[in-house]
Coordinates of C-alpha atoms in Angstrom, one line a residue:
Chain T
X1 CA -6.1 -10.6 -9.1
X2 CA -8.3 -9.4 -12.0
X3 CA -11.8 -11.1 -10.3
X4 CA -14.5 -10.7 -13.1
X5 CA -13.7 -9.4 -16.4
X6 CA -16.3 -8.3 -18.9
X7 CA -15.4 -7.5 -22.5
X8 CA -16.7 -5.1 -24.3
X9 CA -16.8 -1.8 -22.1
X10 CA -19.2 -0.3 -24.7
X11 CA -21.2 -1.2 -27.7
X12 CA -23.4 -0.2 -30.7
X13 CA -25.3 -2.7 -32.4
X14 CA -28.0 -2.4 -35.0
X15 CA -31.7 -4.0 -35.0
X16 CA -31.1 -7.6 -35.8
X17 CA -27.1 -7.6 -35.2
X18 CA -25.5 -10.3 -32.9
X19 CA -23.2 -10.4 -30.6
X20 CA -21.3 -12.6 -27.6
X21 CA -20.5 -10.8 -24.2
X22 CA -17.6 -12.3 -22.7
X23 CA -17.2 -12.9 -19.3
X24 CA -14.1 -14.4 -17.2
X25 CA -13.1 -15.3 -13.5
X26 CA -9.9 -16.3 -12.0
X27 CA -11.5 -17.2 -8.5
X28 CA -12.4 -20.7 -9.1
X29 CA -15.9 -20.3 -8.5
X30 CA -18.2 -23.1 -10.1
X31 CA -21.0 -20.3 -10.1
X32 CA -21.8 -17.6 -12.8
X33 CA -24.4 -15.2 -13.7
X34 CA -25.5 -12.9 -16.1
X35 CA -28.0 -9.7 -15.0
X36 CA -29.0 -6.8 -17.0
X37 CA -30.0 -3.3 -15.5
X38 CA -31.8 -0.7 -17.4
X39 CA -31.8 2.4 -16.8
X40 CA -33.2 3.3 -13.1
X41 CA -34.1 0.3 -12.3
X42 CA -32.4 -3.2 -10.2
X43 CA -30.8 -5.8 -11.8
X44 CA -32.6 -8.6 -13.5
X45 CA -31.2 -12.1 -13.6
X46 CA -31.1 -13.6 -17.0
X47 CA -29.3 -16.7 -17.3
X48 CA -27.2 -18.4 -14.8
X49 CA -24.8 -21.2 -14.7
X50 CA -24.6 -23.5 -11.2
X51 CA -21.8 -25.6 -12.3
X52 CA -19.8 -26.3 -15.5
X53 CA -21.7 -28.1 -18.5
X54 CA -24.9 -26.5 -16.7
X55 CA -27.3 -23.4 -17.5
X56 CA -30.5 -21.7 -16.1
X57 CA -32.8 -19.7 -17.3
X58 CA -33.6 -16.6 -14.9
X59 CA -36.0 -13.9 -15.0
X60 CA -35.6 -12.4 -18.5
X61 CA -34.2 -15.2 -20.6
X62 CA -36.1 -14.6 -23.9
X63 CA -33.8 -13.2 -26.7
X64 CA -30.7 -14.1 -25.2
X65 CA -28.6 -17.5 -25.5
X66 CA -25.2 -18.5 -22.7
X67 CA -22.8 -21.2 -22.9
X68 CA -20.6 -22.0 -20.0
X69 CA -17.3 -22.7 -22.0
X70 CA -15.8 -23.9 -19.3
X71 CA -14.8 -23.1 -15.2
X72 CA -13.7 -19.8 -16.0
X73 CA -16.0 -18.4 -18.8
X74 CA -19.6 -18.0 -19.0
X75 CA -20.6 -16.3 -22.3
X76 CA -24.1 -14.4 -23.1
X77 CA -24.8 -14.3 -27.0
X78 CA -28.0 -12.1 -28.5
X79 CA -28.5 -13.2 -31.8
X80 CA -31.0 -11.0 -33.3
X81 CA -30.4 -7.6 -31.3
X82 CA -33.7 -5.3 -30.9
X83 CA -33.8 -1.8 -29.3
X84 CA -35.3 -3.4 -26.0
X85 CA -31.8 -5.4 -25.5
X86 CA -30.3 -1.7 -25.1
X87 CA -29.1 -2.0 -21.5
X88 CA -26.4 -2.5 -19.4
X89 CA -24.7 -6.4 -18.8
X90 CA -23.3 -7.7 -15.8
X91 CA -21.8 -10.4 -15.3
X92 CA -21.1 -12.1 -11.5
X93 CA -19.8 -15.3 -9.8
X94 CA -19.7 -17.1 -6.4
X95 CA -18.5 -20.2 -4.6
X96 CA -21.5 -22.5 -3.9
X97 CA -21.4 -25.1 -1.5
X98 CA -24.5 -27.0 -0.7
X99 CA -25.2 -27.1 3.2
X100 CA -21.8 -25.2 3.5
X101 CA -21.6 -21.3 4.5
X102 CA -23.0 -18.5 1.5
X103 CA -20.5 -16.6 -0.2
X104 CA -20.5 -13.3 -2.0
X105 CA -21.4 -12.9 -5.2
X106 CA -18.2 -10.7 -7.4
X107 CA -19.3 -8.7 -9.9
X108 CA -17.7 -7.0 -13.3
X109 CA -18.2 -3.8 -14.6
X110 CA -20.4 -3.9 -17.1
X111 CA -21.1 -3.7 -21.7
X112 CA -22.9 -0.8 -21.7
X113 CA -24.8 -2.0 -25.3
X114 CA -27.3 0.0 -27.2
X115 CA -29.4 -1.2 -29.8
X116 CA -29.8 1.0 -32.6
Chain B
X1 CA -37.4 -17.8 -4.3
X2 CA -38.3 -15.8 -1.3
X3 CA -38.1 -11.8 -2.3
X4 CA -37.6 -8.8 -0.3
X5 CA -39.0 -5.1 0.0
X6 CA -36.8 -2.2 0.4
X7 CA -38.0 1.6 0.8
X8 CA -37.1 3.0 -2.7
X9 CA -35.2 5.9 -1.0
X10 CA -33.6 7.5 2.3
X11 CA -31.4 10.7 3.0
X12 CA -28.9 11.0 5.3
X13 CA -26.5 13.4 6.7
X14 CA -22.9 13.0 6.5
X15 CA -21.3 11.6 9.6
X16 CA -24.5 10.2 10.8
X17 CA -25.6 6.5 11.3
X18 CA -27.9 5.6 8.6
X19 CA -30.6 2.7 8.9
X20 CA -31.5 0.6 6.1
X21 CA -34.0 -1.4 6.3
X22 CA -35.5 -5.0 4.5
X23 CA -38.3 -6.7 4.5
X24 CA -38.4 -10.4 3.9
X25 CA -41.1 -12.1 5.6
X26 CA -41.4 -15.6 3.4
X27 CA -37.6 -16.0 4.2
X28 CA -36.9 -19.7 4.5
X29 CA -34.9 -21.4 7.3
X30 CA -31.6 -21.7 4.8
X31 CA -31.7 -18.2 3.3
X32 CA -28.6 -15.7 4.1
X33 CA -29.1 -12.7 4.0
X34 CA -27.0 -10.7 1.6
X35 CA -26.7 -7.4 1.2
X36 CA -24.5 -5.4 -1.6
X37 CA -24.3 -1.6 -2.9
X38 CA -23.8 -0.2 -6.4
X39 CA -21.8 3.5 -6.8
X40 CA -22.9 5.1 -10.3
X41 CA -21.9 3.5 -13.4
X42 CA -20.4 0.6 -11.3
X43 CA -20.6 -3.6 -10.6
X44 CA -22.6 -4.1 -7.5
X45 CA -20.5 -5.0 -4.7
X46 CA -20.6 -6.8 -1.8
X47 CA -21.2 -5.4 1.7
X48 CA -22.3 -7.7 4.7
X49 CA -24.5 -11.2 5.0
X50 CA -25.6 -13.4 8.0
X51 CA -27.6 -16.0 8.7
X52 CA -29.3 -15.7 12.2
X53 CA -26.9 -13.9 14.5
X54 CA -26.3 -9.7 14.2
X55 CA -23.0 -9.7 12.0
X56 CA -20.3 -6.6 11.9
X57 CA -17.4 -6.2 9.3
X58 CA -15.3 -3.4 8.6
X59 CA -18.0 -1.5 5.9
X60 CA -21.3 -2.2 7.8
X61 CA -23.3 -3.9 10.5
X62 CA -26.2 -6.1 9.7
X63 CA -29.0 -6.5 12.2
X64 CA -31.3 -9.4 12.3
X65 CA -34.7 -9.9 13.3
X66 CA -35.2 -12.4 16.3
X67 CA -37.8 -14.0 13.6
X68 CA -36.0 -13.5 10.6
X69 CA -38.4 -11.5 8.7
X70 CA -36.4 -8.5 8.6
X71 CA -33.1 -6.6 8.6
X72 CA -31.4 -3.9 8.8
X73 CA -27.9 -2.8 6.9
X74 CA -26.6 0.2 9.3
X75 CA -23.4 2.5 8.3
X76 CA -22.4 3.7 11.1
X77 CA -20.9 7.0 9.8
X78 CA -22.1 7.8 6.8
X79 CA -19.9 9.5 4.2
X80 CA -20.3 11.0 0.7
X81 CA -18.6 8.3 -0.9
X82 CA -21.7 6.2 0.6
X83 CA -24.4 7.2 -1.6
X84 CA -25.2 4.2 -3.4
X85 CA -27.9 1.7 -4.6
X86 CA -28.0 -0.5 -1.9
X87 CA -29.8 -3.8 -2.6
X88 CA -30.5 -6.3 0.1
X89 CA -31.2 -10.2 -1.3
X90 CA -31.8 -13.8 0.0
X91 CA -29.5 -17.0 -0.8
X92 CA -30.8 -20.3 -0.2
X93 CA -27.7 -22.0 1.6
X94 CA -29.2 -25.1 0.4
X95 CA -29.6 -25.4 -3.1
X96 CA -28.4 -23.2 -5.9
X97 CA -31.0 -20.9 -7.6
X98 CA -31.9 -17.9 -9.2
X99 CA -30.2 -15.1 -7.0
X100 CA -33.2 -12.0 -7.7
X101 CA -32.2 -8.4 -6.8
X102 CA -35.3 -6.1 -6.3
X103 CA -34.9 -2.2 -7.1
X104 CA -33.3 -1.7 -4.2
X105 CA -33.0 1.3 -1.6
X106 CA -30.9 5.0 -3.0
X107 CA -29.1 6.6 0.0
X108 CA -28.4 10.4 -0.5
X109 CA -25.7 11.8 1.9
X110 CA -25.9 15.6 2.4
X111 CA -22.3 16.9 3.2

């Protein structure tokens, strides 16, 4: 059971590059987020996805773009990279249940990016 | 959504119970209380959550204020492989929102 799985590890981007950050569950969850940590500090939510065909802007939204391909994917795209992107990307997902009991959120390991 | 305040740091000793504490007085009637850890250069992971009631599992326990407006993650032995980022947060049972981590709390453990 993989749980969440992030693709890239690592990556090197130049000012005004783009890029999509994959992301992929096998738990069934209908629930997916995206968070960036820089360094030293907590995580910061920046899209989120309640349901398929649905997205949310979180906290730091600006610069960034998601699409929720379906149950199991929940993409995060940066389409004009700038040095203050350079952090790193997690991706996470849970079971929600209105009314019923809260479940963990599972996280991935992380695209270290940095933004030349 | 309802936020939460952590101490930025603690030390410990190995072996020893450590406390950590949270701080969430606006906490609303359907918030759980989550609380997850994050070893350098990894995901966060999960460690504990309750609702009301004091709540034990095989990693931690999780204490809960009779009012709600606090908590407290305890390891009861702490170990070296315990120094983390531990970051406690609030889920609203009843509607799905933005799930906001604060900075969290480092724990040190000193063999």
């Amino acid at each position: 059971n993989a749980g969440v799985t992030q693709t890239p590890k690592f990556q090197v981007l130049k000012t005004g590059q783009s890029m999509t950050l994959q992301c992929a569950q096998d738990m069934n969850h209908n629930s997916m987020y995206w968070y960036r940590q820089d360094p030293g500090m907590g995580l910061r939510l920046i899209y989120y996805s309640a349901s398929e065909g649905t997205t949310d802007k979180g906290e730091v939204p600006n610069g960034y773009n998601v699409s929720r391909l379906n149950k199991r994917e929940f993409s995060l795209r940066l389409e004009s990279a700038a040095p203050s992107q350079t952090s790193v990307y997690f991706c996470a997902s849970t079971q929600f249940a209105a009314g019923g009991r809260s479940s963990p959120l599972h996280f991935g390991n992380g695209t270290r990016l940095t933004v030349t | 959504d309802a936020k939460t305040t952590q101490p930025n740091s603690m030390e410990s000793n190995e072996e020893e119970p450590v406390h950590l504490p949270c701080n969430h007085s606006t906490i609303s009637g359907t918030d759980y209380i989550h609380w997850y850890r994050q070893l350098p250069s990894q995901g966060p992971e999960y460690v504990i959550h309750g609702l009301t009631s004091n709540v034990n599992n095989r990693m931690a326990s999780l204490a809960i204020a009779e009012d709600r407006k606090s908590s407290t993650l305890i390891l009861h032995r702490a170990t070296l492989r315990d120094a983390a980022v531990y970051y406690c947060i609030l889920r609203d049972g009843g509607s799905q929102g933005n799930l906001i981590f604060g900075k969290g709390t480092k724990l040190s453990v000193k063999p």
